mmCIF file of C-alpha atoms in Angstrom:
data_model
loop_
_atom_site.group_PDB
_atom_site.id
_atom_site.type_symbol
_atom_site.label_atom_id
_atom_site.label_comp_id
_atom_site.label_asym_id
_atom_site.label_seq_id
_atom_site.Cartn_x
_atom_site.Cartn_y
_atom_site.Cartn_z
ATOM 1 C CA UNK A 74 186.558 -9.299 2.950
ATOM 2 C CA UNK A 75 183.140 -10.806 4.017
ATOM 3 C CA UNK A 76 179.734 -9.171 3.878
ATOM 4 C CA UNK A 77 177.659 -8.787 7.133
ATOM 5 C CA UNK A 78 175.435 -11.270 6.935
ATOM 6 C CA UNK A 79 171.743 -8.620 6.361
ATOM 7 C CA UNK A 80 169.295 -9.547 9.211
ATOM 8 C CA UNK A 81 165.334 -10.351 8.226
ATOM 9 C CA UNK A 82 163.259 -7.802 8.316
ATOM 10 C CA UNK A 83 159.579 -8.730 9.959
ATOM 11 C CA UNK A 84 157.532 -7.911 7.143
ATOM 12 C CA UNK A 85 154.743 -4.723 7.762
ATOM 13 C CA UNK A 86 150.918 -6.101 9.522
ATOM 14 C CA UNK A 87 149.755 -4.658 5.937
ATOM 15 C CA UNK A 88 152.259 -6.870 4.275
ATOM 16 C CA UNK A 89 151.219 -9.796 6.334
ATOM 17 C CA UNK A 90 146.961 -8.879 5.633
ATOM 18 C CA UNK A 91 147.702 -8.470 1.613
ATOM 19 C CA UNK A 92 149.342 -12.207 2.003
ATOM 20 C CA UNK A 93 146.801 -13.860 3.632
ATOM 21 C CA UNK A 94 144.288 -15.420 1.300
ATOM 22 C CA UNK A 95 141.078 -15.592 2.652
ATOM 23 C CA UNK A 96 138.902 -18.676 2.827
ATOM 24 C CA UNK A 97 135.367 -18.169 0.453
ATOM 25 C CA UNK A 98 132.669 -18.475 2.796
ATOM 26 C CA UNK A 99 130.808 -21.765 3.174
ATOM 27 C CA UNK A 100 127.341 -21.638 0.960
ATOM 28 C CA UNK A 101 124.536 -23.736 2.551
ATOM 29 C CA UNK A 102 121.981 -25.115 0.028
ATOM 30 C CA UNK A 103 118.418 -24.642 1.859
ATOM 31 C CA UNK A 104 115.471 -26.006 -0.241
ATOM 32 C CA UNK A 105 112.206 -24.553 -0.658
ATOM 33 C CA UNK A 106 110.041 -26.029 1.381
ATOM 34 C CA UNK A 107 106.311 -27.008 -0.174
ATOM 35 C CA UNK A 108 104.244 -27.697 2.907
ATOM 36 C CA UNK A 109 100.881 -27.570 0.507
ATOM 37 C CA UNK A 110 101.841 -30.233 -1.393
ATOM 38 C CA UNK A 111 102.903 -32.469 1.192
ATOM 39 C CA UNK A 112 99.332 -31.710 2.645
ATOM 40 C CA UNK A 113 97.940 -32.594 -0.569
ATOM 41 C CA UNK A 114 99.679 -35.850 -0.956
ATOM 42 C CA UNK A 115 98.687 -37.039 2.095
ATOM 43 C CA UNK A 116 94.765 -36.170 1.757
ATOM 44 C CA UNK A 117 94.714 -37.977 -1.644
ATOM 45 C CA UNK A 118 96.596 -41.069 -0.095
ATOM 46 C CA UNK A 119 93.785 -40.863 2.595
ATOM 47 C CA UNK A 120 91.396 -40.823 -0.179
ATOM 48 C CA UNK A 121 92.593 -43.717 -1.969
ATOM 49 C CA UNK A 122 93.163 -45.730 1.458
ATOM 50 C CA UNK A 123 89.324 -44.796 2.013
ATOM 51 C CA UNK A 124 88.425 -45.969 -1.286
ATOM 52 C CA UNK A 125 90.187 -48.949 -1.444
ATOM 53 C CA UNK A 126 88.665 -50.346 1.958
ATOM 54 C CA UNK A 127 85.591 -49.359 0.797
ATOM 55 C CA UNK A 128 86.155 -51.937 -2.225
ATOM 56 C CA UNK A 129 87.600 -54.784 -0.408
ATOM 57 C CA UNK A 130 85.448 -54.732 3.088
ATOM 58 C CA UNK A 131 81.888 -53.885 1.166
ATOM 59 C CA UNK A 132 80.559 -57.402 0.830
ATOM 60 C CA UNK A 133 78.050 -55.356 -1.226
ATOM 61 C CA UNK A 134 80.285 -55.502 -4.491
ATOM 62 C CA UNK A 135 79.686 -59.270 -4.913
ATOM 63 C CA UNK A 136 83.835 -59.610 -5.767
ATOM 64 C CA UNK A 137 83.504 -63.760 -5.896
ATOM 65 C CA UNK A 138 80.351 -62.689 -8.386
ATOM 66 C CA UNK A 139 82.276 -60.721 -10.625
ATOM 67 C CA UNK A 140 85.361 -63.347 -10.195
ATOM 68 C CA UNK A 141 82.932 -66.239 -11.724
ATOM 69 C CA UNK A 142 81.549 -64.183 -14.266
ATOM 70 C CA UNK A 143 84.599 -62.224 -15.731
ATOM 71 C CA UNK A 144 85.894 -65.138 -18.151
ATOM 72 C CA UNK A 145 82.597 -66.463 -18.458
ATOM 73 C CA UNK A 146 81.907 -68.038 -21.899
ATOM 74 C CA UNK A 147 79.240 -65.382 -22.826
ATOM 75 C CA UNK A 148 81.068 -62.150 -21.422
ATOM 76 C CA UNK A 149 84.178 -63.811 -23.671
ATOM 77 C CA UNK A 150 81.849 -63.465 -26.766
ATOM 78 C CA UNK A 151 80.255 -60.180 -26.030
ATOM 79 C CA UNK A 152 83.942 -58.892 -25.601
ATOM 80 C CA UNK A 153 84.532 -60.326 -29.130
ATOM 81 C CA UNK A 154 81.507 -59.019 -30.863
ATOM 82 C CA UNK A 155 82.657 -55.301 -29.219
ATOM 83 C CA UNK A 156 85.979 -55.360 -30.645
ATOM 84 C CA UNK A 157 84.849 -56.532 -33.780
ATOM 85 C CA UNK A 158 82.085 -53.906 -33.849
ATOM 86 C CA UNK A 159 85.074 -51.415 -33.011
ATOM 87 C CA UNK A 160 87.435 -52.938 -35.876
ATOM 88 C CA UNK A 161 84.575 -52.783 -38.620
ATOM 89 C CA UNK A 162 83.576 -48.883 -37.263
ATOM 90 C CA UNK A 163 86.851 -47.276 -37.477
ATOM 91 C CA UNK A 164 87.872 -49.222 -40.181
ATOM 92 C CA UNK A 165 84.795 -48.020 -42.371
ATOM 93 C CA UNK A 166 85.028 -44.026 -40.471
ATOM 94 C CA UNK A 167 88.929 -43.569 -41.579
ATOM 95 C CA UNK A 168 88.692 -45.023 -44.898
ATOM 96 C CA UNK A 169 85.825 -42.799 -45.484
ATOM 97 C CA UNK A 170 87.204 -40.207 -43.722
ATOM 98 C CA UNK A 171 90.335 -39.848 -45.428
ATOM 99 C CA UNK A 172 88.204 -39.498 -48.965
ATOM 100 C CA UNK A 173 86.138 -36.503 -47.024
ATOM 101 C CA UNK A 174 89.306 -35.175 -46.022
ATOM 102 C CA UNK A 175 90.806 -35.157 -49.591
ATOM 103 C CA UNK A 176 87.448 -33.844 -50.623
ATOM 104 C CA UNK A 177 87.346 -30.863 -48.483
ATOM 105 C CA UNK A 178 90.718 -29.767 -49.329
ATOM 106 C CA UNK A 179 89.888 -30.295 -52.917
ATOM 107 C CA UNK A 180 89.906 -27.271 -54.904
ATOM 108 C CA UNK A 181 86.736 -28.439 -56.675
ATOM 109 C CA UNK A 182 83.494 -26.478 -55.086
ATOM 110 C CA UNK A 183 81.129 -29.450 -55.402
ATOM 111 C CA UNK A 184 84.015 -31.859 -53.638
ATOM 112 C CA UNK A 185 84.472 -29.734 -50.923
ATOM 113 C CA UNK A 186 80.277 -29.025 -50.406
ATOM 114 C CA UNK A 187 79.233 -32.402 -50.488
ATOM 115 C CA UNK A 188 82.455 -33.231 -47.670
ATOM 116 C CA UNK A 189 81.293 -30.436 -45.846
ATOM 117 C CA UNK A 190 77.842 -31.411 -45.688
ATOM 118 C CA UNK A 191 78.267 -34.947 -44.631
ATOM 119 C CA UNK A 192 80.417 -33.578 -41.926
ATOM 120 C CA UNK A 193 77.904 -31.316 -40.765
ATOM 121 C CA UNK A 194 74.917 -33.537 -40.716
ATOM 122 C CA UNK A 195 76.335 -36.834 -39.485
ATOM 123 C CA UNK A 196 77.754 -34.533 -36.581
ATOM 124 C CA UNK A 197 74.160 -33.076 -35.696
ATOM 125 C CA UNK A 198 72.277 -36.292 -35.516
ATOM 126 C CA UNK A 199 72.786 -38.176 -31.992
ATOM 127 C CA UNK A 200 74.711 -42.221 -32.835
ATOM 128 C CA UNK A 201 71.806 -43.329 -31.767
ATOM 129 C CA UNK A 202 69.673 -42.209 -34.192
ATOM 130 C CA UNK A 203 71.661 -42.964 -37.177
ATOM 131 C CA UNK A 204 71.333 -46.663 -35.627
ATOM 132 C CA UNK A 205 67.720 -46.682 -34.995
ATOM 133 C CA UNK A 206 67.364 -45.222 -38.774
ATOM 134 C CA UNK A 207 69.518 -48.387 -40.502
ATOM 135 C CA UNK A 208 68.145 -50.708 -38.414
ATOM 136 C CA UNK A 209 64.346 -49.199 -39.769
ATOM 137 C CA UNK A 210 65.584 -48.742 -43.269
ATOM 138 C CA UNK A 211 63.210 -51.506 -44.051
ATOM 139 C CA UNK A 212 60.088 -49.009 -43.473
ATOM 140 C CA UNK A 213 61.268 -46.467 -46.376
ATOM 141 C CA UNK A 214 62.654 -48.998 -48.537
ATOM 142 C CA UNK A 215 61.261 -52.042 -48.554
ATOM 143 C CA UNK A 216 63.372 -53.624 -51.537
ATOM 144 C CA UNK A 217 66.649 -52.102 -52.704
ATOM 145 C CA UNK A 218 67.879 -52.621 -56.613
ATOM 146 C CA UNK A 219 70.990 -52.443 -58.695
ATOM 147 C CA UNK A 220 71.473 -51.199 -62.227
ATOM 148 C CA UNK A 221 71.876 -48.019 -64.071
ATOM 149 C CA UNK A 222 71.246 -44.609 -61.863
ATOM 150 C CA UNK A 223 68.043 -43.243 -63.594
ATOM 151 C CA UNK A 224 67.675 -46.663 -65.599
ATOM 152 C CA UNK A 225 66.882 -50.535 -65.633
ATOM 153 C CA UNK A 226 67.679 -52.312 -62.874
ATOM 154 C CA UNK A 227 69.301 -55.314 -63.209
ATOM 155 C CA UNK A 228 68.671 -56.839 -59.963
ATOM 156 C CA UNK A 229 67.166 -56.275 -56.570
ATOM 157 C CA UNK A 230 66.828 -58.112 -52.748
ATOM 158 C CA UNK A 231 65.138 -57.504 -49.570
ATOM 159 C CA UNK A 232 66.160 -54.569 -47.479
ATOM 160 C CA UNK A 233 65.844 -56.704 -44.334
ATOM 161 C CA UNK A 234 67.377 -59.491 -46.460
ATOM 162 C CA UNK A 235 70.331 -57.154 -47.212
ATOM 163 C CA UNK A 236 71.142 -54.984 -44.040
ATOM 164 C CA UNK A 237 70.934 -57.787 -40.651
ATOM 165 C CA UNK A 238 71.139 -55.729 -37.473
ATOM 166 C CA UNK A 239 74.712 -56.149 -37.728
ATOM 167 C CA UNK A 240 75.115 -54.816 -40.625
ATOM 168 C CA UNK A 241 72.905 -51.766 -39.659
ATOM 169 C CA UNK A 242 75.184 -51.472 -36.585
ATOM 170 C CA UNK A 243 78.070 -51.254 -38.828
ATOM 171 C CA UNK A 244 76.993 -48.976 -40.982
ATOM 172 C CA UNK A 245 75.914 -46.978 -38.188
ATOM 173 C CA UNK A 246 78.883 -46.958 -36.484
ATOM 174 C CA UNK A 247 81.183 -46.484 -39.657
ATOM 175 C CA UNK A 248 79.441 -43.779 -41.031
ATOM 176 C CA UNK A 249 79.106 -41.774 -37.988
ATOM 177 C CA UNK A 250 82.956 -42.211 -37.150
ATOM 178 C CA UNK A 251 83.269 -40.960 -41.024
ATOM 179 C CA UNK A 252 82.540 -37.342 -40.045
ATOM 180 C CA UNK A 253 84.754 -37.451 -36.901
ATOM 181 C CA UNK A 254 87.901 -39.141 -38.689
ATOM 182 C CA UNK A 255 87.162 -36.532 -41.996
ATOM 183 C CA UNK A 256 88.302 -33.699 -39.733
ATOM 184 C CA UNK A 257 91.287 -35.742 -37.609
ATOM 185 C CA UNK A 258 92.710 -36.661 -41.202
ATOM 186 C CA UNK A 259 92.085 -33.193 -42.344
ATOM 187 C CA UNK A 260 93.403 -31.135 -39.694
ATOM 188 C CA UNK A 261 96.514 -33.827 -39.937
ATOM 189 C CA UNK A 262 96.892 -33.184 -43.758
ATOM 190 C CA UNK A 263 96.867 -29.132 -43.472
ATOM 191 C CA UNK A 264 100.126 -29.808 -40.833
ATOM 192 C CA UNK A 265 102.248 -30.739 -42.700
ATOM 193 C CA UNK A 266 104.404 -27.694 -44.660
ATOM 194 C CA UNK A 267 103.113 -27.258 -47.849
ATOM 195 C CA UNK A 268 106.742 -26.728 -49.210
ATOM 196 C CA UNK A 269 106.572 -30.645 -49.049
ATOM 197 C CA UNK A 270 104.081 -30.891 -51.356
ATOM 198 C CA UNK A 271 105.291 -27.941 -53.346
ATOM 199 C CA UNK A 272 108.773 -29.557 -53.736
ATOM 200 C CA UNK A 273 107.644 -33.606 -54.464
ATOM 201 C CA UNK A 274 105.400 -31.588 -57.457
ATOM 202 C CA UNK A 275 108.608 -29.484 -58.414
ATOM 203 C CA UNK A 276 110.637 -33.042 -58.667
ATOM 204 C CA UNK A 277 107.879 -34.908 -60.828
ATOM 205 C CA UNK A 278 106.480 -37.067 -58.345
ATOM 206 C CA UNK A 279 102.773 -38.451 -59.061
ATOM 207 C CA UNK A 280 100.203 -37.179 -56.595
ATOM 208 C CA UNK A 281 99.374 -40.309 -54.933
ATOM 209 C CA UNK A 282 102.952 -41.322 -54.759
ATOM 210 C CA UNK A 283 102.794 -37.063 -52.844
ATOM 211 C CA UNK A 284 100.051 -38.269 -50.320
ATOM 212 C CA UNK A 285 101.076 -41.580 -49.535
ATOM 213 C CA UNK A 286 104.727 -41.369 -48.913
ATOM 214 C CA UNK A 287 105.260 -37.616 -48.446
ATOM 215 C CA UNK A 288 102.292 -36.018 -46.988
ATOM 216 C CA UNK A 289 100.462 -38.872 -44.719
ATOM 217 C CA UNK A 290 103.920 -40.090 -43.305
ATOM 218 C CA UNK A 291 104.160 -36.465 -41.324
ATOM 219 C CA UNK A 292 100.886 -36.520 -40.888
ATOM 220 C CA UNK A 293 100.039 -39.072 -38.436
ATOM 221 C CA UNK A 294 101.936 -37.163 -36.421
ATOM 222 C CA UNK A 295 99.187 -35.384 -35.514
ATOM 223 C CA UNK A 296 96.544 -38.019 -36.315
ATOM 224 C CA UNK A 297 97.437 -40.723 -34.281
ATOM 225 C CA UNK A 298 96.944 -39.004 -31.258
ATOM 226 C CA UNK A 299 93.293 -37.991 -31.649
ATOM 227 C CA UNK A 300 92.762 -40.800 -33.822
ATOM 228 C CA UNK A 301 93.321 -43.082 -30.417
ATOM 229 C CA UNK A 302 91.064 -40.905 -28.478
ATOM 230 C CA UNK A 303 88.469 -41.487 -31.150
ATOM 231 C CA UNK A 304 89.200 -45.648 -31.089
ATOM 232 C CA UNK A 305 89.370 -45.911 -27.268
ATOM 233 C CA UNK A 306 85.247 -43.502 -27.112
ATOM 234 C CA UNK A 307 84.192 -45.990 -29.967
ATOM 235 C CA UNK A 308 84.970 -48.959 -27.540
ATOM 236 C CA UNK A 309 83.231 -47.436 -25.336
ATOM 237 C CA UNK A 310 79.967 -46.464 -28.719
ATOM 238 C CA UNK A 311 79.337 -49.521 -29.116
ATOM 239 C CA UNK A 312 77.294 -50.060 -26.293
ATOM 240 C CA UNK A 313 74.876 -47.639 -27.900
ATOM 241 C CA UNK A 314 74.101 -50.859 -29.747
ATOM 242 C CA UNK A 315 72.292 -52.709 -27.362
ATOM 243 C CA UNK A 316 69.126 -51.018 -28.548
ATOM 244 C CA UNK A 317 69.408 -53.488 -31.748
ATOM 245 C CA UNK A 318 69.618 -56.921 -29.247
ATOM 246 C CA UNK A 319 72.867 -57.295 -30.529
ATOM 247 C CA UNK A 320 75.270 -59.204 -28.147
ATOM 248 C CA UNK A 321 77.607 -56.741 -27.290
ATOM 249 C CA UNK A 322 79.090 -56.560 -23.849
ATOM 250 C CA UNK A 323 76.954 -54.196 -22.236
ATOM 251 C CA UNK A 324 73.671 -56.386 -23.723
ATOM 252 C CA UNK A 325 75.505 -59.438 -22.689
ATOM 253 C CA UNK A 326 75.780 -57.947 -19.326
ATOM 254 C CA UNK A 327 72.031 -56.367 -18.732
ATOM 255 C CA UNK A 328 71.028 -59.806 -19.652
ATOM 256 C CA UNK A 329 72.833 -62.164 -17.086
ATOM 257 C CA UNK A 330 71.554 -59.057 -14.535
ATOM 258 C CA UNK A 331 68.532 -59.127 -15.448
ATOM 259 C CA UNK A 332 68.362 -63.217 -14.464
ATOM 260 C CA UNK A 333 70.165 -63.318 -11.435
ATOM 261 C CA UNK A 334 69.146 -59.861 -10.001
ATOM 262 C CA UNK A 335 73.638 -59.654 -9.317
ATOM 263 C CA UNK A 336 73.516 -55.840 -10.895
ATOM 264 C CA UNK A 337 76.710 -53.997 -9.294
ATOM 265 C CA UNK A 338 78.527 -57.214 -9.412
ATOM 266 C CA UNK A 339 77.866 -58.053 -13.480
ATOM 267 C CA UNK A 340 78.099 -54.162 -14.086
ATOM 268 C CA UNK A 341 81.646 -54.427 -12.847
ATOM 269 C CA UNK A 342 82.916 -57.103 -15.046
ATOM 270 C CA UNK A 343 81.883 -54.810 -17.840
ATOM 271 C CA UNK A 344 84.099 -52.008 -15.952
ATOM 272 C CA UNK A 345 86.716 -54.751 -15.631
ATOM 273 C CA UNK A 346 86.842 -55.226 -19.535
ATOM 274 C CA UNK A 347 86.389 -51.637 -20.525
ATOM 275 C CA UNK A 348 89.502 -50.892 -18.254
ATOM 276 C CA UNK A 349 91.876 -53.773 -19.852
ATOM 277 C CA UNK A 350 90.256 -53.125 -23.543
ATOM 278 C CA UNK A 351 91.019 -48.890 -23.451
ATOM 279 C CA UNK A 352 94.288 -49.785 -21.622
ATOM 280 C CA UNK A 353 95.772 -52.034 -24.040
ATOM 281 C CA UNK A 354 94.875 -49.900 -26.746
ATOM 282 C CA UNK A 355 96.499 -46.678 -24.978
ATOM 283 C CA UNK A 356 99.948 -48.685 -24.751
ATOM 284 C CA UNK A 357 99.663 -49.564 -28.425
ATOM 285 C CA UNK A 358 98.839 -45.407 -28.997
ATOM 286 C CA UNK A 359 101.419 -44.876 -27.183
ATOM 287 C CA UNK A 360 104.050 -47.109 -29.168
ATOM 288 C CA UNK A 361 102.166 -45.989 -32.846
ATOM 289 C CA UNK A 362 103.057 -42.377 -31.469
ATOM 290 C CA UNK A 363 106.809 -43.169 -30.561
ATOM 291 C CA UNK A 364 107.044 -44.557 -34.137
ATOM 292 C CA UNK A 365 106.080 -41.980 -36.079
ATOM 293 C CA UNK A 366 108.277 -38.907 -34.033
ATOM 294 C CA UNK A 367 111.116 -40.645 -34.800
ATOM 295 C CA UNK A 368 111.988 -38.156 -37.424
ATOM 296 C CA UNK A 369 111.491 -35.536 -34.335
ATOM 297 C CA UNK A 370 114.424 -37.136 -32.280
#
């Protein structure tokens, strides 16, 4: 006996509603607009559009001037005699800077007077000063001799004879950069954790051994980035020096001036090499810096 064959039953309109599966509505990603800075990028790109034609169509500037004298032999040497001034200067103000440093964090009161009074005077008097009082030594001391403090003297020699107006430029320059670098090297030192220094003393390790390989490694961290800043304004110092006739580049440059009355032009080769001189030492900051966060990455 076969079974009636049971007829589909349309399913409910609620059935049907629960099986539909509606779509998710479509989301639309508006972005914000910044009208403002639009406006702002296009009044500086006016600006610099303005500037630039004021550059190229102001016959004014002398460009086939500056051209001739930009490699000229004498501008070559005045850029020389600025970078060496700048090598000697912060060579002599971080050397003697680090020592003030160590000083001042010595735990020894004299130490840490005598660093914080050479910081505090060679801060107070103007570069120019300290220049103009080297390069006039000669007037207070007119002979300078060697021995035994408070005893015979074994030998002595001309002050003029001993400090040249580059040497007094030097000195100048170093000592001044002394004060500056003293607190760059300190404030670099007191970074670093002293559980660094704690531990290297717990495992036996000599001091200097602590400061050299330990404590100044982390610190340049922190000290190469002023200590750039304070390179790249010496660059710029050493112009200070022209009041000694020495042949730095801004002497070098007053003087061609002063012959061929060509001032904006000759004052812009001395832009020129300021520019490429700071420049090339901020790219060499930049890859000093890089090197020493490595232990950051």
């Amino acid at each position: 006996m076969t079974r009636p064959a049971v007829e589909a039953r349309p399913q409910d309109s609620e059935d049907v509603e629960a099986a539909e599966v509606e779509a998710p509505p479509t989301l639309q990603v508006v972005t914000t607009k910044h009208p403002g800075r639009w406006a702002a990028a296009a009044g500086v790109g006016v600006l610099l559009a303005m500037a630039a034609s004021a550059l190229i169509t102001n016959s004014a500037w002398d460009w086939d001037v500056v051209g001739e004298y930009l490699f000229a032999p004498s501008v070559l040497h005045a850029v020389l005699f600025t970078l060496q001034l700048t090598v000697l200067g912060i060579g002599i103000g971080f050397l003697l800077g680090t020592v003030l440093a160590i000083m001042r964090l010595s735990k020894n009161p004299l130490l840490s007077s005598v660093a914080w009074g050479y910081v505090a005077l060679f801060r107070s008097i103007p570069l120019i000063l300290q220049l103009l009082f080297w390069y006039n030594l000669a007037l207070l001391y007119q002979r300078i001799s060697f021995g035994i403090p408070f005893g015979p003297s074994f030998f002595d020699i001309g002050t003029m004879d001993l400090i040249s107006p580059v040497t007094a430029a030097v000195l100048g320059l170093g000592l001044h950069q002394a004060a500056y670098c003293s607190e760059i090297v300190r404030a670099g030192l007191l970074s670093v954790d002293p559980g660094q220094r704690e531990a290297a003393a717990a495992l036996g390790i000599p001091w200097r051994r602590q400061l050299f390989r330990i404590i100044l490694p982390q610190a340049m961290r922190s000290i190469v980035p002023t200590a750039g800043n304070e390179i790249i304004g010496l660059v710029k110092g050493t112009s200070v020096v022209y009041i000694m006739a020495l042949p730095e580049l801004f002497y070098q440059i007053q003087v061609i001036y002063s012959r061929n009355g060509r001032v904006i032009a000759l004052l812009l080769v001395a832009t020129v090499w300021y520019l490429i001189i700071t420049s090339v030492l901020s790219v060499a900051q930049h890859y000093v810096e890089r090197h020493y966060a490595r232990g950051r990455r």
